[in-house]
XYZ file of C-alpha atoms in Angstrom:
423
model
C 21.284 -10.456 3.636
C 19.823 -11.241 0.423
C 16.591 -9.500 -0.838
C 14.715 -12.562 -0.311
C 15.888 -12.868 2.922
C 14.944 -9.394 3.820
C 11.366 -9.986 2.099
C 10.951 -12.926 4.319
C 11.842 -11.094 7.669
C 9.452 -8.156 6.490
C 6.676 -10.583 6.082
C 7.021 -12.204 9.501
C 7.177 -9.046 10.989
C 4.011 -8.041 9.320
C 2.231 -10.995 10.324
C 2.780 -10.685 13.908
C 1.887 -7.008 13.532
C -1.361 -7.881 11.827
C -2.377 -9.958 15.211
C -1.591 -6.852 17.215
C -3.828 -4.992 14.880
C -6.896 -7.187 15.231
C -6.654 -6.174 18.915
C -6.460 -2.357 17.982
C -9.253 -0.203 19.094
C -10.796 2.050 16.784
C -9.640 5.056 19.039
C -6.120 3.756 18.625
C -6.259 3.489 14.846
C -8.090 6.842 14.433
C -5.283 8.428 16.497
C -2.566 6.868 14.212
C -4.433 8.503 11.166
C -4.954 12.034 12.797
C -1.523 11.736 13.702
C -0.122 11.181 10.459
C -2.102 14.121 9.225
C -0.527 16.286 11.410
C 3.164 14.822 10.668
C 2.197 15.277 7.232
C 1.597 18.874 7.866
C 4.796 19.341 10.204
C 7.125 17.589 7.326
C 5.663 19.091 4.344
C 8.651 20.855 3.257
C 10.785 17.959 3.830
C 8.478 15.518 1.946
C 8.400 17.700 -1.015
C 12.116 18.321 -1.101
C 12.490 14.538 -1.291
C 9.710 14.337 -3.938
C 11.777 16.932 -6.167
C 14.558 14.916 -5.987
C 12.673 11.796 -7.442
C 11.109 14.429 -9.890
C 14.360 15.667 -11.350
C 15.673 12.008 -11.447
C 12.825 11.023 -13.666
C 12.880 13.900 -15.833
C 16.422 13.315 -16.496
C 16.070 9.561 -17.011
C 13.503 10.903 -19.925
C 10.207 9.930 -18.334
C 6.999 10.825 -20.163
C 4.878 13.981 -19.061
C 2.133 11.466 -17.725
C 4.555 9.486 -15.731
C 5.976 12.719 -14.079
C 2.492 14.149 -13.544
C 1.836 10.808 -11.275
C 5.209 11.141 -9.720
C 4.933 14.582 -8.556
C 3.389 15.760 -4.986
C 2.201 19.247 -4.765
C 1.035 21.339 -1.668
C -2.428 20.551 -3.257
C -1.920 16.779 -3.263
C -0.394 17.117 0.354
C -3.701 18.390 1.677
C -5.651 15.969 -0.285
C -3.532 13.400 1.804
C -4.183 15.137 5.107
C -7.794 15.186 4.047
C -7.944 11.620 3.304
C -6.502 10.963 6.877
C -9.099 12.559 8.684
C -11.812 11.338 6.401
C -10.652 7.647 7.099
C -10.586 8.576 10.703
C -14.252 9.422 10.718
C -15.527 6.399 8.915
C -17.154 3.849 10.776
C -14.869 1.202 11.670
C -16.168 -2.089 10.109
C -13.732 -4.508 12.238
C -16.087 -6.632 14.767
C -19.435 -5.619 13.238
C -21.780 -8.490 13.272
C -23.620 -7.853 9.638
C -26.265 -10.297 9.962
C -27.499 -12.900 12.462
C -30.170 -15.627 12.442
C -31.325 -18.392 14.541
C -31.321 -22.106 13.930
C -34.141 -24.585 14.901
C -31.863 -25.688 17.528
C -31.458 -22.620 19.115
C -27.795 -21.666 17.544
C -27.502 -18.064 16.813
C -25.366 -17.808 13.688
C -23.597 -14.556 12.311
C -21.402 -13.016 10.332
C -18.680 -10.997 11.650
C -16.323 -8.412 9.613
C -12.637 -8.940 10.054
C -9.226 -7.752 8.884
C -7.744 -9.741 5.681
C -4.728 -9.951 7.745
C -1.321 -8.903 5.790
C -1.660 -6.910 2.670
C 1.320 -6.609 0.040
C 0.642 -3.434 -2.042
C 2.837 -3.238 -5.032
C 2.606 -0.150 -7.133
C 4.404 2.646 -9.439
C 4.970 6.236 -9.631
C 2.236 7.784 -7.437
C 3.627 8.397 -3.906
C 0.521 9.550 -2.684
C -0.732 5.770 -2.966
C 1.802 5.021 0.107
C -0.422 7.249 2.527
C -3.796 6.075 0.727
C -3.094 2.702 0.756
C -1.636 2.822 4.381
C -4.576 4.504 6.165
C -7.373 2.280 4.837
C -5.231 -1.067 5.767
C -4.660 0.549 9.415
C -8.427 1.691 9.452
C -9.371 -2.173 8.579
C -7.170 -3.592 10.980
C -4.515 -5.008 8.591
C -1.023 -4.763 8.551
C 0.577 -3.852 4.985
C 3.703 -4.123 2.983
C 4.553 -1.308 0.624
C 6.475 -1.604 -2.242
C 6.626 1.488 -4.384
C 8.517 2.154 -7.646
C 11.946 2.803 -7.585
C 11.229 6.227 -9.031
C 9.566 7.393 -6.010
C 12.171 5.805 -3.210
C 12.991 9.072 -1.651
C 9.027 10.667 -1.501
C 7.975 7.097 -0.142
C 10.521 6.811 2.196
C 9.785 10.216 3.802
C 6.164 9.475 3.923
C 6.822 5.752 5.132
C 8.587 7.256 8.268
C 5.898 9.535 9.104
C 3.440 6.940 8.732
C 5.641 4.721 11.073
C 5.814 7.472 13.764
C 2.401 8.013 13.871
C 1.907 4.356 14.558
C 4.167 4.296 17.431
C 2.506 7.526 18.671
C -0.757 5.809 18.783
C 0.538 2.600 20.412
C 0.359 0.554 17.524
C 3.317 -1.416 16.041
C 5.347 0.345 13.440
C 5.574 -3.144 11.599
C 2.075 -2.881 10.512
C 3.212 -0.424 7.908
C 6.457 -1.267 6.455
C 8.230 0.068 3.167
C 10.313 -2.181 1.113
C 13.401 0.047 0.174
C 14.956 -2.921 -1.628
C 15.147 -2.274 -5.439
C 14.955 -4.431 -8.307
C 12.517 -7.447 -9.242
C 14.039 -9.979 -6.988
C 12.471 -8.351 -4.099
C 9.107 -8.242 -5.725
C 9.319 -11.971 -6.610
C 10.213 -12.833 -3.429
C 7.067 -10.932 -1.847
C 4.979 -12.841 -4.257
C 6.027 -16.454 -2.861
C 5.266 -15.166 0.816
C 1.834 -16.784 1.264
C 2.849 -18.269 4.591
C 2.797 -14.312 5.512
C 1.100 -12.367 3.237
C -2.767 -13.057 2.961
C -3.415 -10.932 -0.459
C -1.181 -8.784 -2.771
C -2.466 -5.982 -4.815
C -0.550 -4.683 -7.977
C -1.320 -1.221 -8.943
C 0.327 -0.043 -11.885
C 1.004 -0.720 -15.675
C -0.453 -3.680 -17.416
C 3.174 -5.414 -17.256
C 3.405 -5.164 -13.648
C -0.196 -6.383 -13.125
C 0.639 -9.663 -15.348
C 4.231 -10.123 -13.564
C 2.526 -10.153 -10.310
C -0.513 -12.026 -11.113
C 1.857 -14.910 -12.673
C 4.298 -15.129 -9.940
C 2.126 -14.731 -6.706
C 1.065 -17.977 -4.958
C -1.560 -15.916 -2.882
C -4.900 -14.275 -3.998
C -4.332 -11.465 -6.207
C -6.648 -8.180 -6.386
C -5.735 -6.561 -9.753
C -5.765 -3.150 -10.405
C -5.625 -3.587 -14.017
C -5.362 -0.874 -17.051
C -8.231 1.558 -17.686
C -9.516 1.384 -20.941
C -12.660 3.711 -20.418
C -15.338 4.284 -22.792
C -18.081 7.091 -23.176
C -21.223 5.928 -25.256
C -23.277 8.952 -26.551
C -26.867 8.224 -27.467
C -28.877 10.633 -29.964
C -31.391 11.860 -26.982
C -28.621 13.083 -24.784
C -27.924 16.461 -23.951
C -24.938 17.169 -26.275
C -23.704 19.990 -24.313
C -23.572 18.223 -21.339
C -22.151 15.022 -23.116
C -19.275 17.311 -24.470
C -18.293 18.667 -20.807
C -18.345 14.854 -19.760
C -16.113 14.166 -22.461
C -13.969 16.806 -22.208
C -13.627 16.183 -18.291
C -12.918 12.582 -18.793
C -9.848 13.107 -21.396
C -8.473 16.541 -20.698
C -8.397 16.946 -16.881
C -5.592 14.146 -16.309
C -5.030 12.050 -19.302
C -2.557 10.140 -17.565
C -4.628 8.365 -14.983
C -6.529 4.948 -15.157
C -9.882 6.465 -14.840
C -9.331 9.076 -17.961
C -11.602 8.330 -21.084
C -9.623 6.614 -23.882
C -12.380 5.892 -26.415
C -15.645 7.762 -27.590
C -18.414 5.871 -29.167
C -21.028 7.836 -30.766
C -24.507 6.706 -32.303
C -24.598 7.326 -35.850
C -27.696 9.299 -35.298
C -25.986 12.103 -33.606
C -22.506 11.624 -34.907
C -22.798 14.691 -37.508
C -23.805 16.875 -34.784
C -21.536 15.637 -31.792
C -18.526 15.123 -33.326
C -17.580 18.485 -34.943
C -18.214 19.645 -31.101
C -15.742 17.204 -30.093
C -13.122 18.065 -32.509
C -13.285 21.585 -31.839
C -13.375 21.665 -28.080
C -11.125 19.003 -27.263
C -8.626 19.600 -30.142
C -8.113 23.252 -28.971
C -6.983 21.635 -25.724
C -4.451 19.350 -27.824
C -6.207 16.361 -28.042
C -5.195 14.024 -30.789
C -7.846 11.826 -32.580
C -7.576 8.339 -33.628
C -10.928 8.050 -35.896
C -12.519 5.465 -37.904
C -13.854 5.814 -41.348
C -17.228 7.262 -40.413
C -15.811 9.569 -37.788
C -12.474 11.049 -40.046
C -14.707 13.430 -42.171
C -16.679 14.943 -39.345
C -13.665 15.760 -37.114
C -12.615 18.897 -39.676
C -12.881 21.429 -36.826
C -9.964 19.986 -35.076
C -6.742 21.389 -35.547
C -4.472 20.558 -38.721
C -2.927 17.216 -38.175
C -4.618 16.097 -34.919
C -6.913 13.759 -36.722
C -5.663 10.498 -38.023
C -6.929 7.355 -39.455
C -7.691 5.003 -36.536
C -5.784 1.602 -36.680
C -6.769 -1.778 -34.924
C -4.303 -1.182 -32.344
C -5.837 1.872 -31.139
C -8.902 0.014 -29.800
C -8.406 -1.369 -26.365
C -5.639 1.031 -25.929
C -4.710 2.936 -22.555
C -2.871 5.882 -23.992
C -1.878 7.736 -20.937
C -1.875 10.839 -23.039
C -4.145 13.456 -24.865
C -4.945 10.937 -27.300
C -8.646 9.737 -27.936
C -10.140 6.772 -30.058
C -13.218 7.860 -31.801
C -15.806 5.355 -33.509
C -19.297 5.664 -34.813
C -21.612 2.640 -33.970
C -24.854 1.866 -35.236
C -26.554 1.370 -31.965
C -26.201 0.378 -28.264
C -25.680 -3.230 -29.099
C -22.636 -2.338 -31.217
C -21.630 -0.263 -28.508
C -21.877 -2.745 -25.854
C -20.418 -5.249 -28.193
C -17.385 -3.123 -28.660
C -16.946 -2.645 -24.828
C -17.234 -6.276 -24.206
C -14.334 -6.497 -26.920
C -12.063 -3.863 -25.899
C -12.900 -2.591 -22.447
C -10.874 -3.363 -19.106
C -13.695 -3.842 -16.623
C -12.746 -0.418 -15.297
C -15.298 2.195 -16.015
C -17.701 2.647 -18.641
C -20.183 5.535 -19.118
C -23.311 6.572 -21.113
C -24.953 10.022 -21.949
C -28.763 9.839 -22.702
C -32.047 11.044 -21.112
C -33.908 7.835 -21.929
C -34.489 5.852 -18.578
C -34.691 2.521 -20.035
C -31.709 2.794 -22.304
C -29.450 4.170 -19.239
C -31.011 1.140 -17.034
C -30.030 -1.256 -19.760
C -26.450 0.162 -19.990
C -26.008 -0.245 -16.579
C -27.005 -3.907 -16.301
C -24.984 -4.865 -19.310
C -21.844 -2.783 -19.299
C -19.236 -5.020 -17.449
C -16.899 -2.727 -15.290
C -16.216 -1.798 -12.068
C -18.201 1.350 -12.315
C -20.626 2.343 -14.850
C -22.291 5.796 -14.659
C -24.943 7.646 -16.622
C -24.496 11.309 -17.591
C -21.308 11.583 -15.461
C -17.606 11.627 -16.103
C -15.433 8.584 -15.983
C -13.127 10.503 -13.635
C -15.629 9.749 -10.760
C -14.253 6.322 -10.606
C -12.084 7.101 -7.348
C -12.529 6.102 -3.725
C -12.533 9.871 -2.537
C -15.050 10.949 -5.187
C -17.118 7.934 -4.306
C -17.311 8.642 -0.716
C -14.616 5.984 0.537
C -12.351 8.769 1.836
C -9.472 6.908 -0.177
C -8.736 3.997 -2.052
C -6.222 1.179 -2.197
C -6.979 0.760 -5.723
C -9.712 0.028 -8.161
C -10.094 -3.899 -8.382
C -10.996 -5.130 -12.041
C -11.241 -8.516 -10.551
C -14.543 -9.620 -9.204
C -13.376 -11.678 -6.189
C -13.604 -10.354 -3.774
C -14.011 -6.660 -4.337
C -14.953 -5.011 -7.607
C -14.008 -1.399 -8.266
C -12.922 1.256 -5.671
C -11.643 -0.461 -2.597
C -11.970 1.586 0.684
C -11.904 0.402 4.340
C -14.819 -2.206 4.003
C -13.382 -3.848 1.044
C -10.147 -4.403 2.633
C -12.003 -6.660 5.445
C -13.733 -10.125 4.901
C -16.171 -12.002 7.181
C -16.256 -15.117 9.371
C -18.824 -17.148 10.545
C -19.625 -16.529 14.294
C -21.762 -19.001 16.321
C -23.521 -18.706 19.828
C -24.733 -21.687 21.463
C -25.914 -22.823 24.834
C -24.339 -26.358 24.986
C -25.845 -27.664 21.477
C -24.306 -31.051 19.844
C -24.985 -32.132 16.740
C -27.067 -35.095 16.134
């Protein structure tokens, strides 16, 4: 059987399973999620052993530290996955809820009911925990999901997907509602992208190349999880010590993730005070700075050799590493212009104590999350209270930002009549 034929079979099975999932009760879906949490606990040693095989192979292949970080499962991450299962199980079930209803002059009651999207294909790289996060959200929202992780995480994903399907069966739900693509190579991905007769939406989550390739190939709607070029803009009235902690957290905590800080914009009125603080604290943590001509002489507290002149290609760059672009701007207008040109609609933050400035930035910075006096690292489904996320959509239709359970549903019109006919 060719990869295309295998994908067609997966798609047909998922379509049938999606119909069964529309009938699934909230109780059965929650049983599957809680059962998965228990299986993740029982099989933790086996899952971590499978992950170790993937990490060892990736290290031998010369993968960089950021990719290895995203690939590695730990007991703490396993606990986070179990907690996500329990959290999502406890969320309100959106399926079947009538969000609004109104009566027409002819007596018809018109409403909008929330329903599953149907079959979701998820194509992602590196992070095996995405297998669980994506699946539990899709299940809670009544969807079927086809999971295609990167080949570098195949052993990890296979172990996780087996636990997932076992939990589904134990809860009386079809195992085909959560299927893993174990076929390597681009042919399988290309085939998935053409199965619009089975797949309702496809979500690519990974590097820029993957997202562009899927967007160009797909014949069904695409919800893009595009690159994270995240900025922090510092106003002169900001609390500089809090701003320093925010910048440090955004860049240093996990530099390889999409909500890591990539560019620091500092108002000229505070640059001489703030940039030496940044150079000293972040420099001590191993950050390399790509500084513009104005920022360069203000970064002398950084370790020798860690500050280099900024090149044009350093702007709009997702470094996936301990590298930070630094630019001094004249005012908020210039900061917003910079973000409009170089941002990726992911995350933008401002540090200020001026309410009017904060509100203006919230309105005008175009990103899936805009924050005032808070780290870019909070653009995450779990941190925002969604329990988990299937990704952070940088598209505006039909969801923008972290996608939880509700974002994996849509609405349809429902009409209740008493025999009315149109005149």
